[in-house]
Short mmCIF file of C-alpha atoms in Angstrom, two decimals:
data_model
loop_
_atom_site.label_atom_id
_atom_site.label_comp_id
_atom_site.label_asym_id
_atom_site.label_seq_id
_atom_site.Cartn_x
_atom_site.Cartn_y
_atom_site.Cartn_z
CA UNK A 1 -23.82 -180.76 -191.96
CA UNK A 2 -25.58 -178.35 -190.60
CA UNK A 3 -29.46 -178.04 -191.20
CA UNK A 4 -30.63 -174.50 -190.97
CA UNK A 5 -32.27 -174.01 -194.10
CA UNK A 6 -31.50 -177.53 -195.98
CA UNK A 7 -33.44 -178.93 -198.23
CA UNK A 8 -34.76 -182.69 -197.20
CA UNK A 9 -37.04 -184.87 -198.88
CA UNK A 10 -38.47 -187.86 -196.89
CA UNK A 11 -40.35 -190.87 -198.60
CA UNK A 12 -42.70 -192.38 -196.28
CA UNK A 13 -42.94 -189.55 -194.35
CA UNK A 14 -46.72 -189.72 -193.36
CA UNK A 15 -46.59 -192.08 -190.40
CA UNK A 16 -44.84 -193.74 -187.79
CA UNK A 17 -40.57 -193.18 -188.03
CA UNK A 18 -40.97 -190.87 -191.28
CA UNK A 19 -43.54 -188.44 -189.44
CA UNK A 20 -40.78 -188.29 -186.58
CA UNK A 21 -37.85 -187.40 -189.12
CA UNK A 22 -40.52 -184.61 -190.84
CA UNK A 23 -40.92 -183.17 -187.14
CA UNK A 24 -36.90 -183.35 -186.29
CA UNK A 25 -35.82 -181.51 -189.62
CA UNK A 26 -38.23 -179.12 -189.12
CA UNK A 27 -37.25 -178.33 -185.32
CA UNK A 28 -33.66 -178.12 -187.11
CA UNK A 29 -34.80 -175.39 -189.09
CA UNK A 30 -35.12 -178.13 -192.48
CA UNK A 31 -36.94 -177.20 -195.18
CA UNK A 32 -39.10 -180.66 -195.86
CA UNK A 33 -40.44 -182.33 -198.39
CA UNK A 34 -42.49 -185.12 -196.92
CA UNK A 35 -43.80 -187.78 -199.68
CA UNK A 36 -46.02 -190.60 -198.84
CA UNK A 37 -48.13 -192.73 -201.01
CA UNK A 38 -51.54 -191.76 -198.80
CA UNK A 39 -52.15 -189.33 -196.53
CA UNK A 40 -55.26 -190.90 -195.93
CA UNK A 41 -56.24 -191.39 -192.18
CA UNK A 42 -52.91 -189.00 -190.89
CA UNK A 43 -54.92 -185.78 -192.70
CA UNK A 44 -54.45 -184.15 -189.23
CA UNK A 45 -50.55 -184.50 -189.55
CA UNK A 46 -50.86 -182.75 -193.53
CA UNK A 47 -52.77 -180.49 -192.37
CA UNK A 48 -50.40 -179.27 -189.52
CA UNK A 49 -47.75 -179.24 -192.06
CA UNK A 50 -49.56 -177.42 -194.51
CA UNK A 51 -48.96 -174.36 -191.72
CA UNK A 52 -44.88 -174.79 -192.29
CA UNK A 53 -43.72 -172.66 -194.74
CA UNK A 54 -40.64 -174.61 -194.75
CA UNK A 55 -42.84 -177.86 -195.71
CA UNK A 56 -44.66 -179.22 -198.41
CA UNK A 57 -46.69 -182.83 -198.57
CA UNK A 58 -46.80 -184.67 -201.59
CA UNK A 59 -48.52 -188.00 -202.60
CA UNK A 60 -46.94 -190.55 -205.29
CA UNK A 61 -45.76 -193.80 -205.28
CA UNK A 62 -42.10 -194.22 -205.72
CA UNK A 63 -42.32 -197.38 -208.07
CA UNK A 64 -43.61 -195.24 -210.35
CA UNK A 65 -41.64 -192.90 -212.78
CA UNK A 66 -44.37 -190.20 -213.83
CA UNK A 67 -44.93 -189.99 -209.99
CA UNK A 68 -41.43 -189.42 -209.06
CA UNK A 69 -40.99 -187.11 -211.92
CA UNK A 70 -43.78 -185.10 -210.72
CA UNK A 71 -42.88 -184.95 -207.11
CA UNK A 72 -39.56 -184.50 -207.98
CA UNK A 73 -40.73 -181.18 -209.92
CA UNK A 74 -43.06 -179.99 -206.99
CA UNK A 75 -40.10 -179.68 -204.76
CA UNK A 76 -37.54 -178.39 -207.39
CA UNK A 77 -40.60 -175.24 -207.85
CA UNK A 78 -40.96 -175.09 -203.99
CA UNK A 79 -37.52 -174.91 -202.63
CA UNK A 80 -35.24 -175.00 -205.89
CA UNK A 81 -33.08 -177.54 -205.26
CA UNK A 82 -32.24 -180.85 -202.70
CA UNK A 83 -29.38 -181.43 -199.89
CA UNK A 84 -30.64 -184.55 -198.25
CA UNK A 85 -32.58 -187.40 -199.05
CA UNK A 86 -33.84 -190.14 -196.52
CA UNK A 87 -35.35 -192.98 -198.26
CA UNK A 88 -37.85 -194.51 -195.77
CA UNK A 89 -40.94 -195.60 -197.75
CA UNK A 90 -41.08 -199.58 -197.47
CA UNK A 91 -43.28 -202.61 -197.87
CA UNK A 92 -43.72 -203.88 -194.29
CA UNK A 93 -44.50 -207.23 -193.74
CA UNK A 94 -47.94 -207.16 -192.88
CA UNK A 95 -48.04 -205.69 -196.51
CA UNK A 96 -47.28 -209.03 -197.68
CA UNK A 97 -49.25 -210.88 -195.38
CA UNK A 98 -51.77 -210.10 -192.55
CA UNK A 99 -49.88 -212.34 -190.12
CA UNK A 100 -46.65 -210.65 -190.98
CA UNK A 101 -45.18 -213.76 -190.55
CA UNK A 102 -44.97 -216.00 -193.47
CA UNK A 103 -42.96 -219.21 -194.57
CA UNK A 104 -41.13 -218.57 -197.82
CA UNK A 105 -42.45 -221.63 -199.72
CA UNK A 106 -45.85 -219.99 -198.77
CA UNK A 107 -44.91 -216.77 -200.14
CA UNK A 108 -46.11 -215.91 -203.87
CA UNK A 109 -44.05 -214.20 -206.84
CA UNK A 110 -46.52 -210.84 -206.71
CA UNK A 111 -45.43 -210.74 -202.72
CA UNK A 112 -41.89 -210.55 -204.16
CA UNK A 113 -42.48 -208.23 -206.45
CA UNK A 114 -44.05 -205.74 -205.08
CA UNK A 115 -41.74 -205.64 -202.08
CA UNK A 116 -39.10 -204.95 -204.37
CA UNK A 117 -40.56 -202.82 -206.88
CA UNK A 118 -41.15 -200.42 -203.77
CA UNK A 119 -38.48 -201.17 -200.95
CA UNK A 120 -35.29 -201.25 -203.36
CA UNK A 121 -36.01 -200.39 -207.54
CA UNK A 122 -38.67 -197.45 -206.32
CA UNK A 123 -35.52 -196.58 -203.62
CA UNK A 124 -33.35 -196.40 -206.67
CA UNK A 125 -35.51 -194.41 -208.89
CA UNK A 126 -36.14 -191.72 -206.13
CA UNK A 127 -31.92 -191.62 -205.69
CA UNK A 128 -31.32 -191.39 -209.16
CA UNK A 129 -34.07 -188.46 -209.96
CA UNK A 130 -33.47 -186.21 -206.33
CA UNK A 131 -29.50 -186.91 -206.73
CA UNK A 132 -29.04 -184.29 -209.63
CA UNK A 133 -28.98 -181.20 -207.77
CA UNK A 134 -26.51 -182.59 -205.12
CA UNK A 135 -24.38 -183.61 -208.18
CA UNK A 136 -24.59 -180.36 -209.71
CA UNK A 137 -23.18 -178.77 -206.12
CA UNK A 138 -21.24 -181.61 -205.34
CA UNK A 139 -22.70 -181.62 -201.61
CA UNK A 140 -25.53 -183.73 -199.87
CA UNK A 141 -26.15 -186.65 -198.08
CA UNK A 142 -28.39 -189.49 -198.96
CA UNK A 143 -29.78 -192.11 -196.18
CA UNK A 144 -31.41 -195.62 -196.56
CA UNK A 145 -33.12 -196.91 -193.93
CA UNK A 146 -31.99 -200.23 -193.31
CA UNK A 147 -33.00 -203.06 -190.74
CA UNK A 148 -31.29 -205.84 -188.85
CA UNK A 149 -33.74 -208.47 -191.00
CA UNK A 150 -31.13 -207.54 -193.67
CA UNK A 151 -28.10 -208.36 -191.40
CA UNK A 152 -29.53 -211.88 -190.44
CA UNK A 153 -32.35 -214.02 -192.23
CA UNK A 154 -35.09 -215.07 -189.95
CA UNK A 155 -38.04 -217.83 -190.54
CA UNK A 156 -41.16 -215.77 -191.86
CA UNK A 157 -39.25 -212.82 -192.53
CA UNK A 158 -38.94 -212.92 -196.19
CA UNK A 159 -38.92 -211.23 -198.94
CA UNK A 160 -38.71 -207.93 -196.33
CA UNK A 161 -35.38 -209.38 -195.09
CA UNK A 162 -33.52 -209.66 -198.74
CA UNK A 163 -35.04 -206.91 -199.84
CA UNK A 164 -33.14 -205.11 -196.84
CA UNK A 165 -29.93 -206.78 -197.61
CA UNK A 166 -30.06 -205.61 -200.89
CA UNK A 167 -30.69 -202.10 -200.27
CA UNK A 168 -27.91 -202.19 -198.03
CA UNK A 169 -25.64 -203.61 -200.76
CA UNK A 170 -26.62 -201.51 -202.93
CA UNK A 171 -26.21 -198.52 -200.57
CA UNK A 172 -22.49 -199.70 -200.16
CA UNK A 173 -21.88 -199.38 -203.25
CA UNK A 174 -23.01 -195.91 -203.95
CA UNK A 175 -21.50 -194.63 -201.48
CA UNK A 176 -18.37 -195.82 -203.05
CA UNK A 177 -19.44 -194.37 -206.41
CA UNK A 178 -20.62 -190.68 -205.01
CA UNK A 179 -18.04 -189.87 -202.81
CA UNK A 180 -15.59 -187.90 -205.08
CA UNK A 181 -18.97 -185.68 -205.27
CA UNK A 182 -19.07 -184.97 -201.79
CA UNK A 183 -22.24 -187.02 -201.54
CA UNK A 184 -22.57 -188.67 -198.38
CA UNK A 185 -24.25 -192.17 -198.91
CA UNK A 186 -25.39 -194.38 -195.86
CA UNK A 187 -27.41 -196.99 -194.44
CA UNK A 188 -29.69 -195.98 -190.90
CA UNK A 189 -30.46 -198.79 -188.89
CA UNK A 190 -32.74 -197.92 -186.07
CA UNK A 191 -33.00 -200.32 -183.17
CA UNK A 192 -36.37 -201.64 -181.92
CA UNK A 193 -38.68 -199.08 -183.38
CA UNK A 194 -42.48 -198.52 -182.61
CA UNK A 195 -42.78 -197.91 -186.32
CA UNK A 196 -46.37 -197.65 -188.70
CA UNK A 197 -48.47 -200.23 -188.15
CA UNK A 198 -47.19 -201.43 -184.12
CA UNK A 199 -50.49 -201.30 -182.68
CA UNK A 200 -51.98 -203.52 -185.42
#
């Protein structure tokens, strides 16, 4: 596919790999939609893309529907329509814990939760609302970002590891179910990463 002019929207796109996939579409000529729950503390970053005619920033949380309705309306307005969609946004471990390592008989239902209300059911409700144009034109390309914790459980890993697994299930599955659409449905799993939150 090639990305002169596309439209891509990118959840978590604030900091660490999401700001880097903002900066590569754009260098590919991309029109972006970059959606993060804060842009608090990374205001430099929104401000720089605030300069991009080809990008707009947008707050919301994707477990919730009004938000994603009214994101998903900002970029419809701003670009008219959606060819790729790179679902980043995630609850990182240290999100569920400060020590980012954490037994699982230790862990609480609310941890559990909330990793999946956001990592995999808030990933769902962001494919199923920025899909409909790419249905409509039966082209586009939609990308989870997966991990190895998915792949292979590990002690104090949990619940980021099944939530992982899950969206990579899940993503299987699609993929299955949107390709007489031309809809290109995968799973991205990027190998040791200095992602959001390395330096903590």
């Amino acid at each position: 596919m090639a990305l002169t002019d596309k439209v891509v929207v990118i959840t978590g796109a604030a900091r660490g790999m999401g700001e880097q996939y903002v900066r590569a579409f754009l260098k590919e000529g991309s029109k972006v939609v970059a959606l993060d729950v804060s842009w608090t503390g990374v205001e430099e970053f929104q401000q720089e893309l605030s300069s991009y005619e080809e990008a707009i920033t947008l707050s919301g949380d994707i477990s919730s529907d009004s938000d994603i309705d009214t994101v998903y309306q900002s970029a419809i307005d701003r670009f008219g329509t959606v060819d790729v969609l790179i679902n980043n946004a995630s609850v990182r471990m240290r999100d569920v814990d400060p020590s980012t390592v954490i037994s699982i008989l230790d862990t609480n239902n609310d941890q559990w939760q909330r990793t999946f209300d956001v990592s995999l059911f808030g990933t769902i409700k962001v494919i199923r609302r920025f899909v409909q144009p790419m249905l409509e034109t039966k082209s586009g390309s939609i990308i989870n970002i997966f991990s190895s914790s998915g792949v292979q459980g590990r002690p104090g890993n949990q619940p980021y590891g099944a939530v992982k697994a899950a969206l990579n299930n899940m993503t299987q599955s699609l993929a299955g179910e949107l390709k007489d659409y031309n809809i290109a449905v995968n799973s991205l799993m990027p190998g040791g990463t200095r992602s959001t939150g390395y330096d903590e």
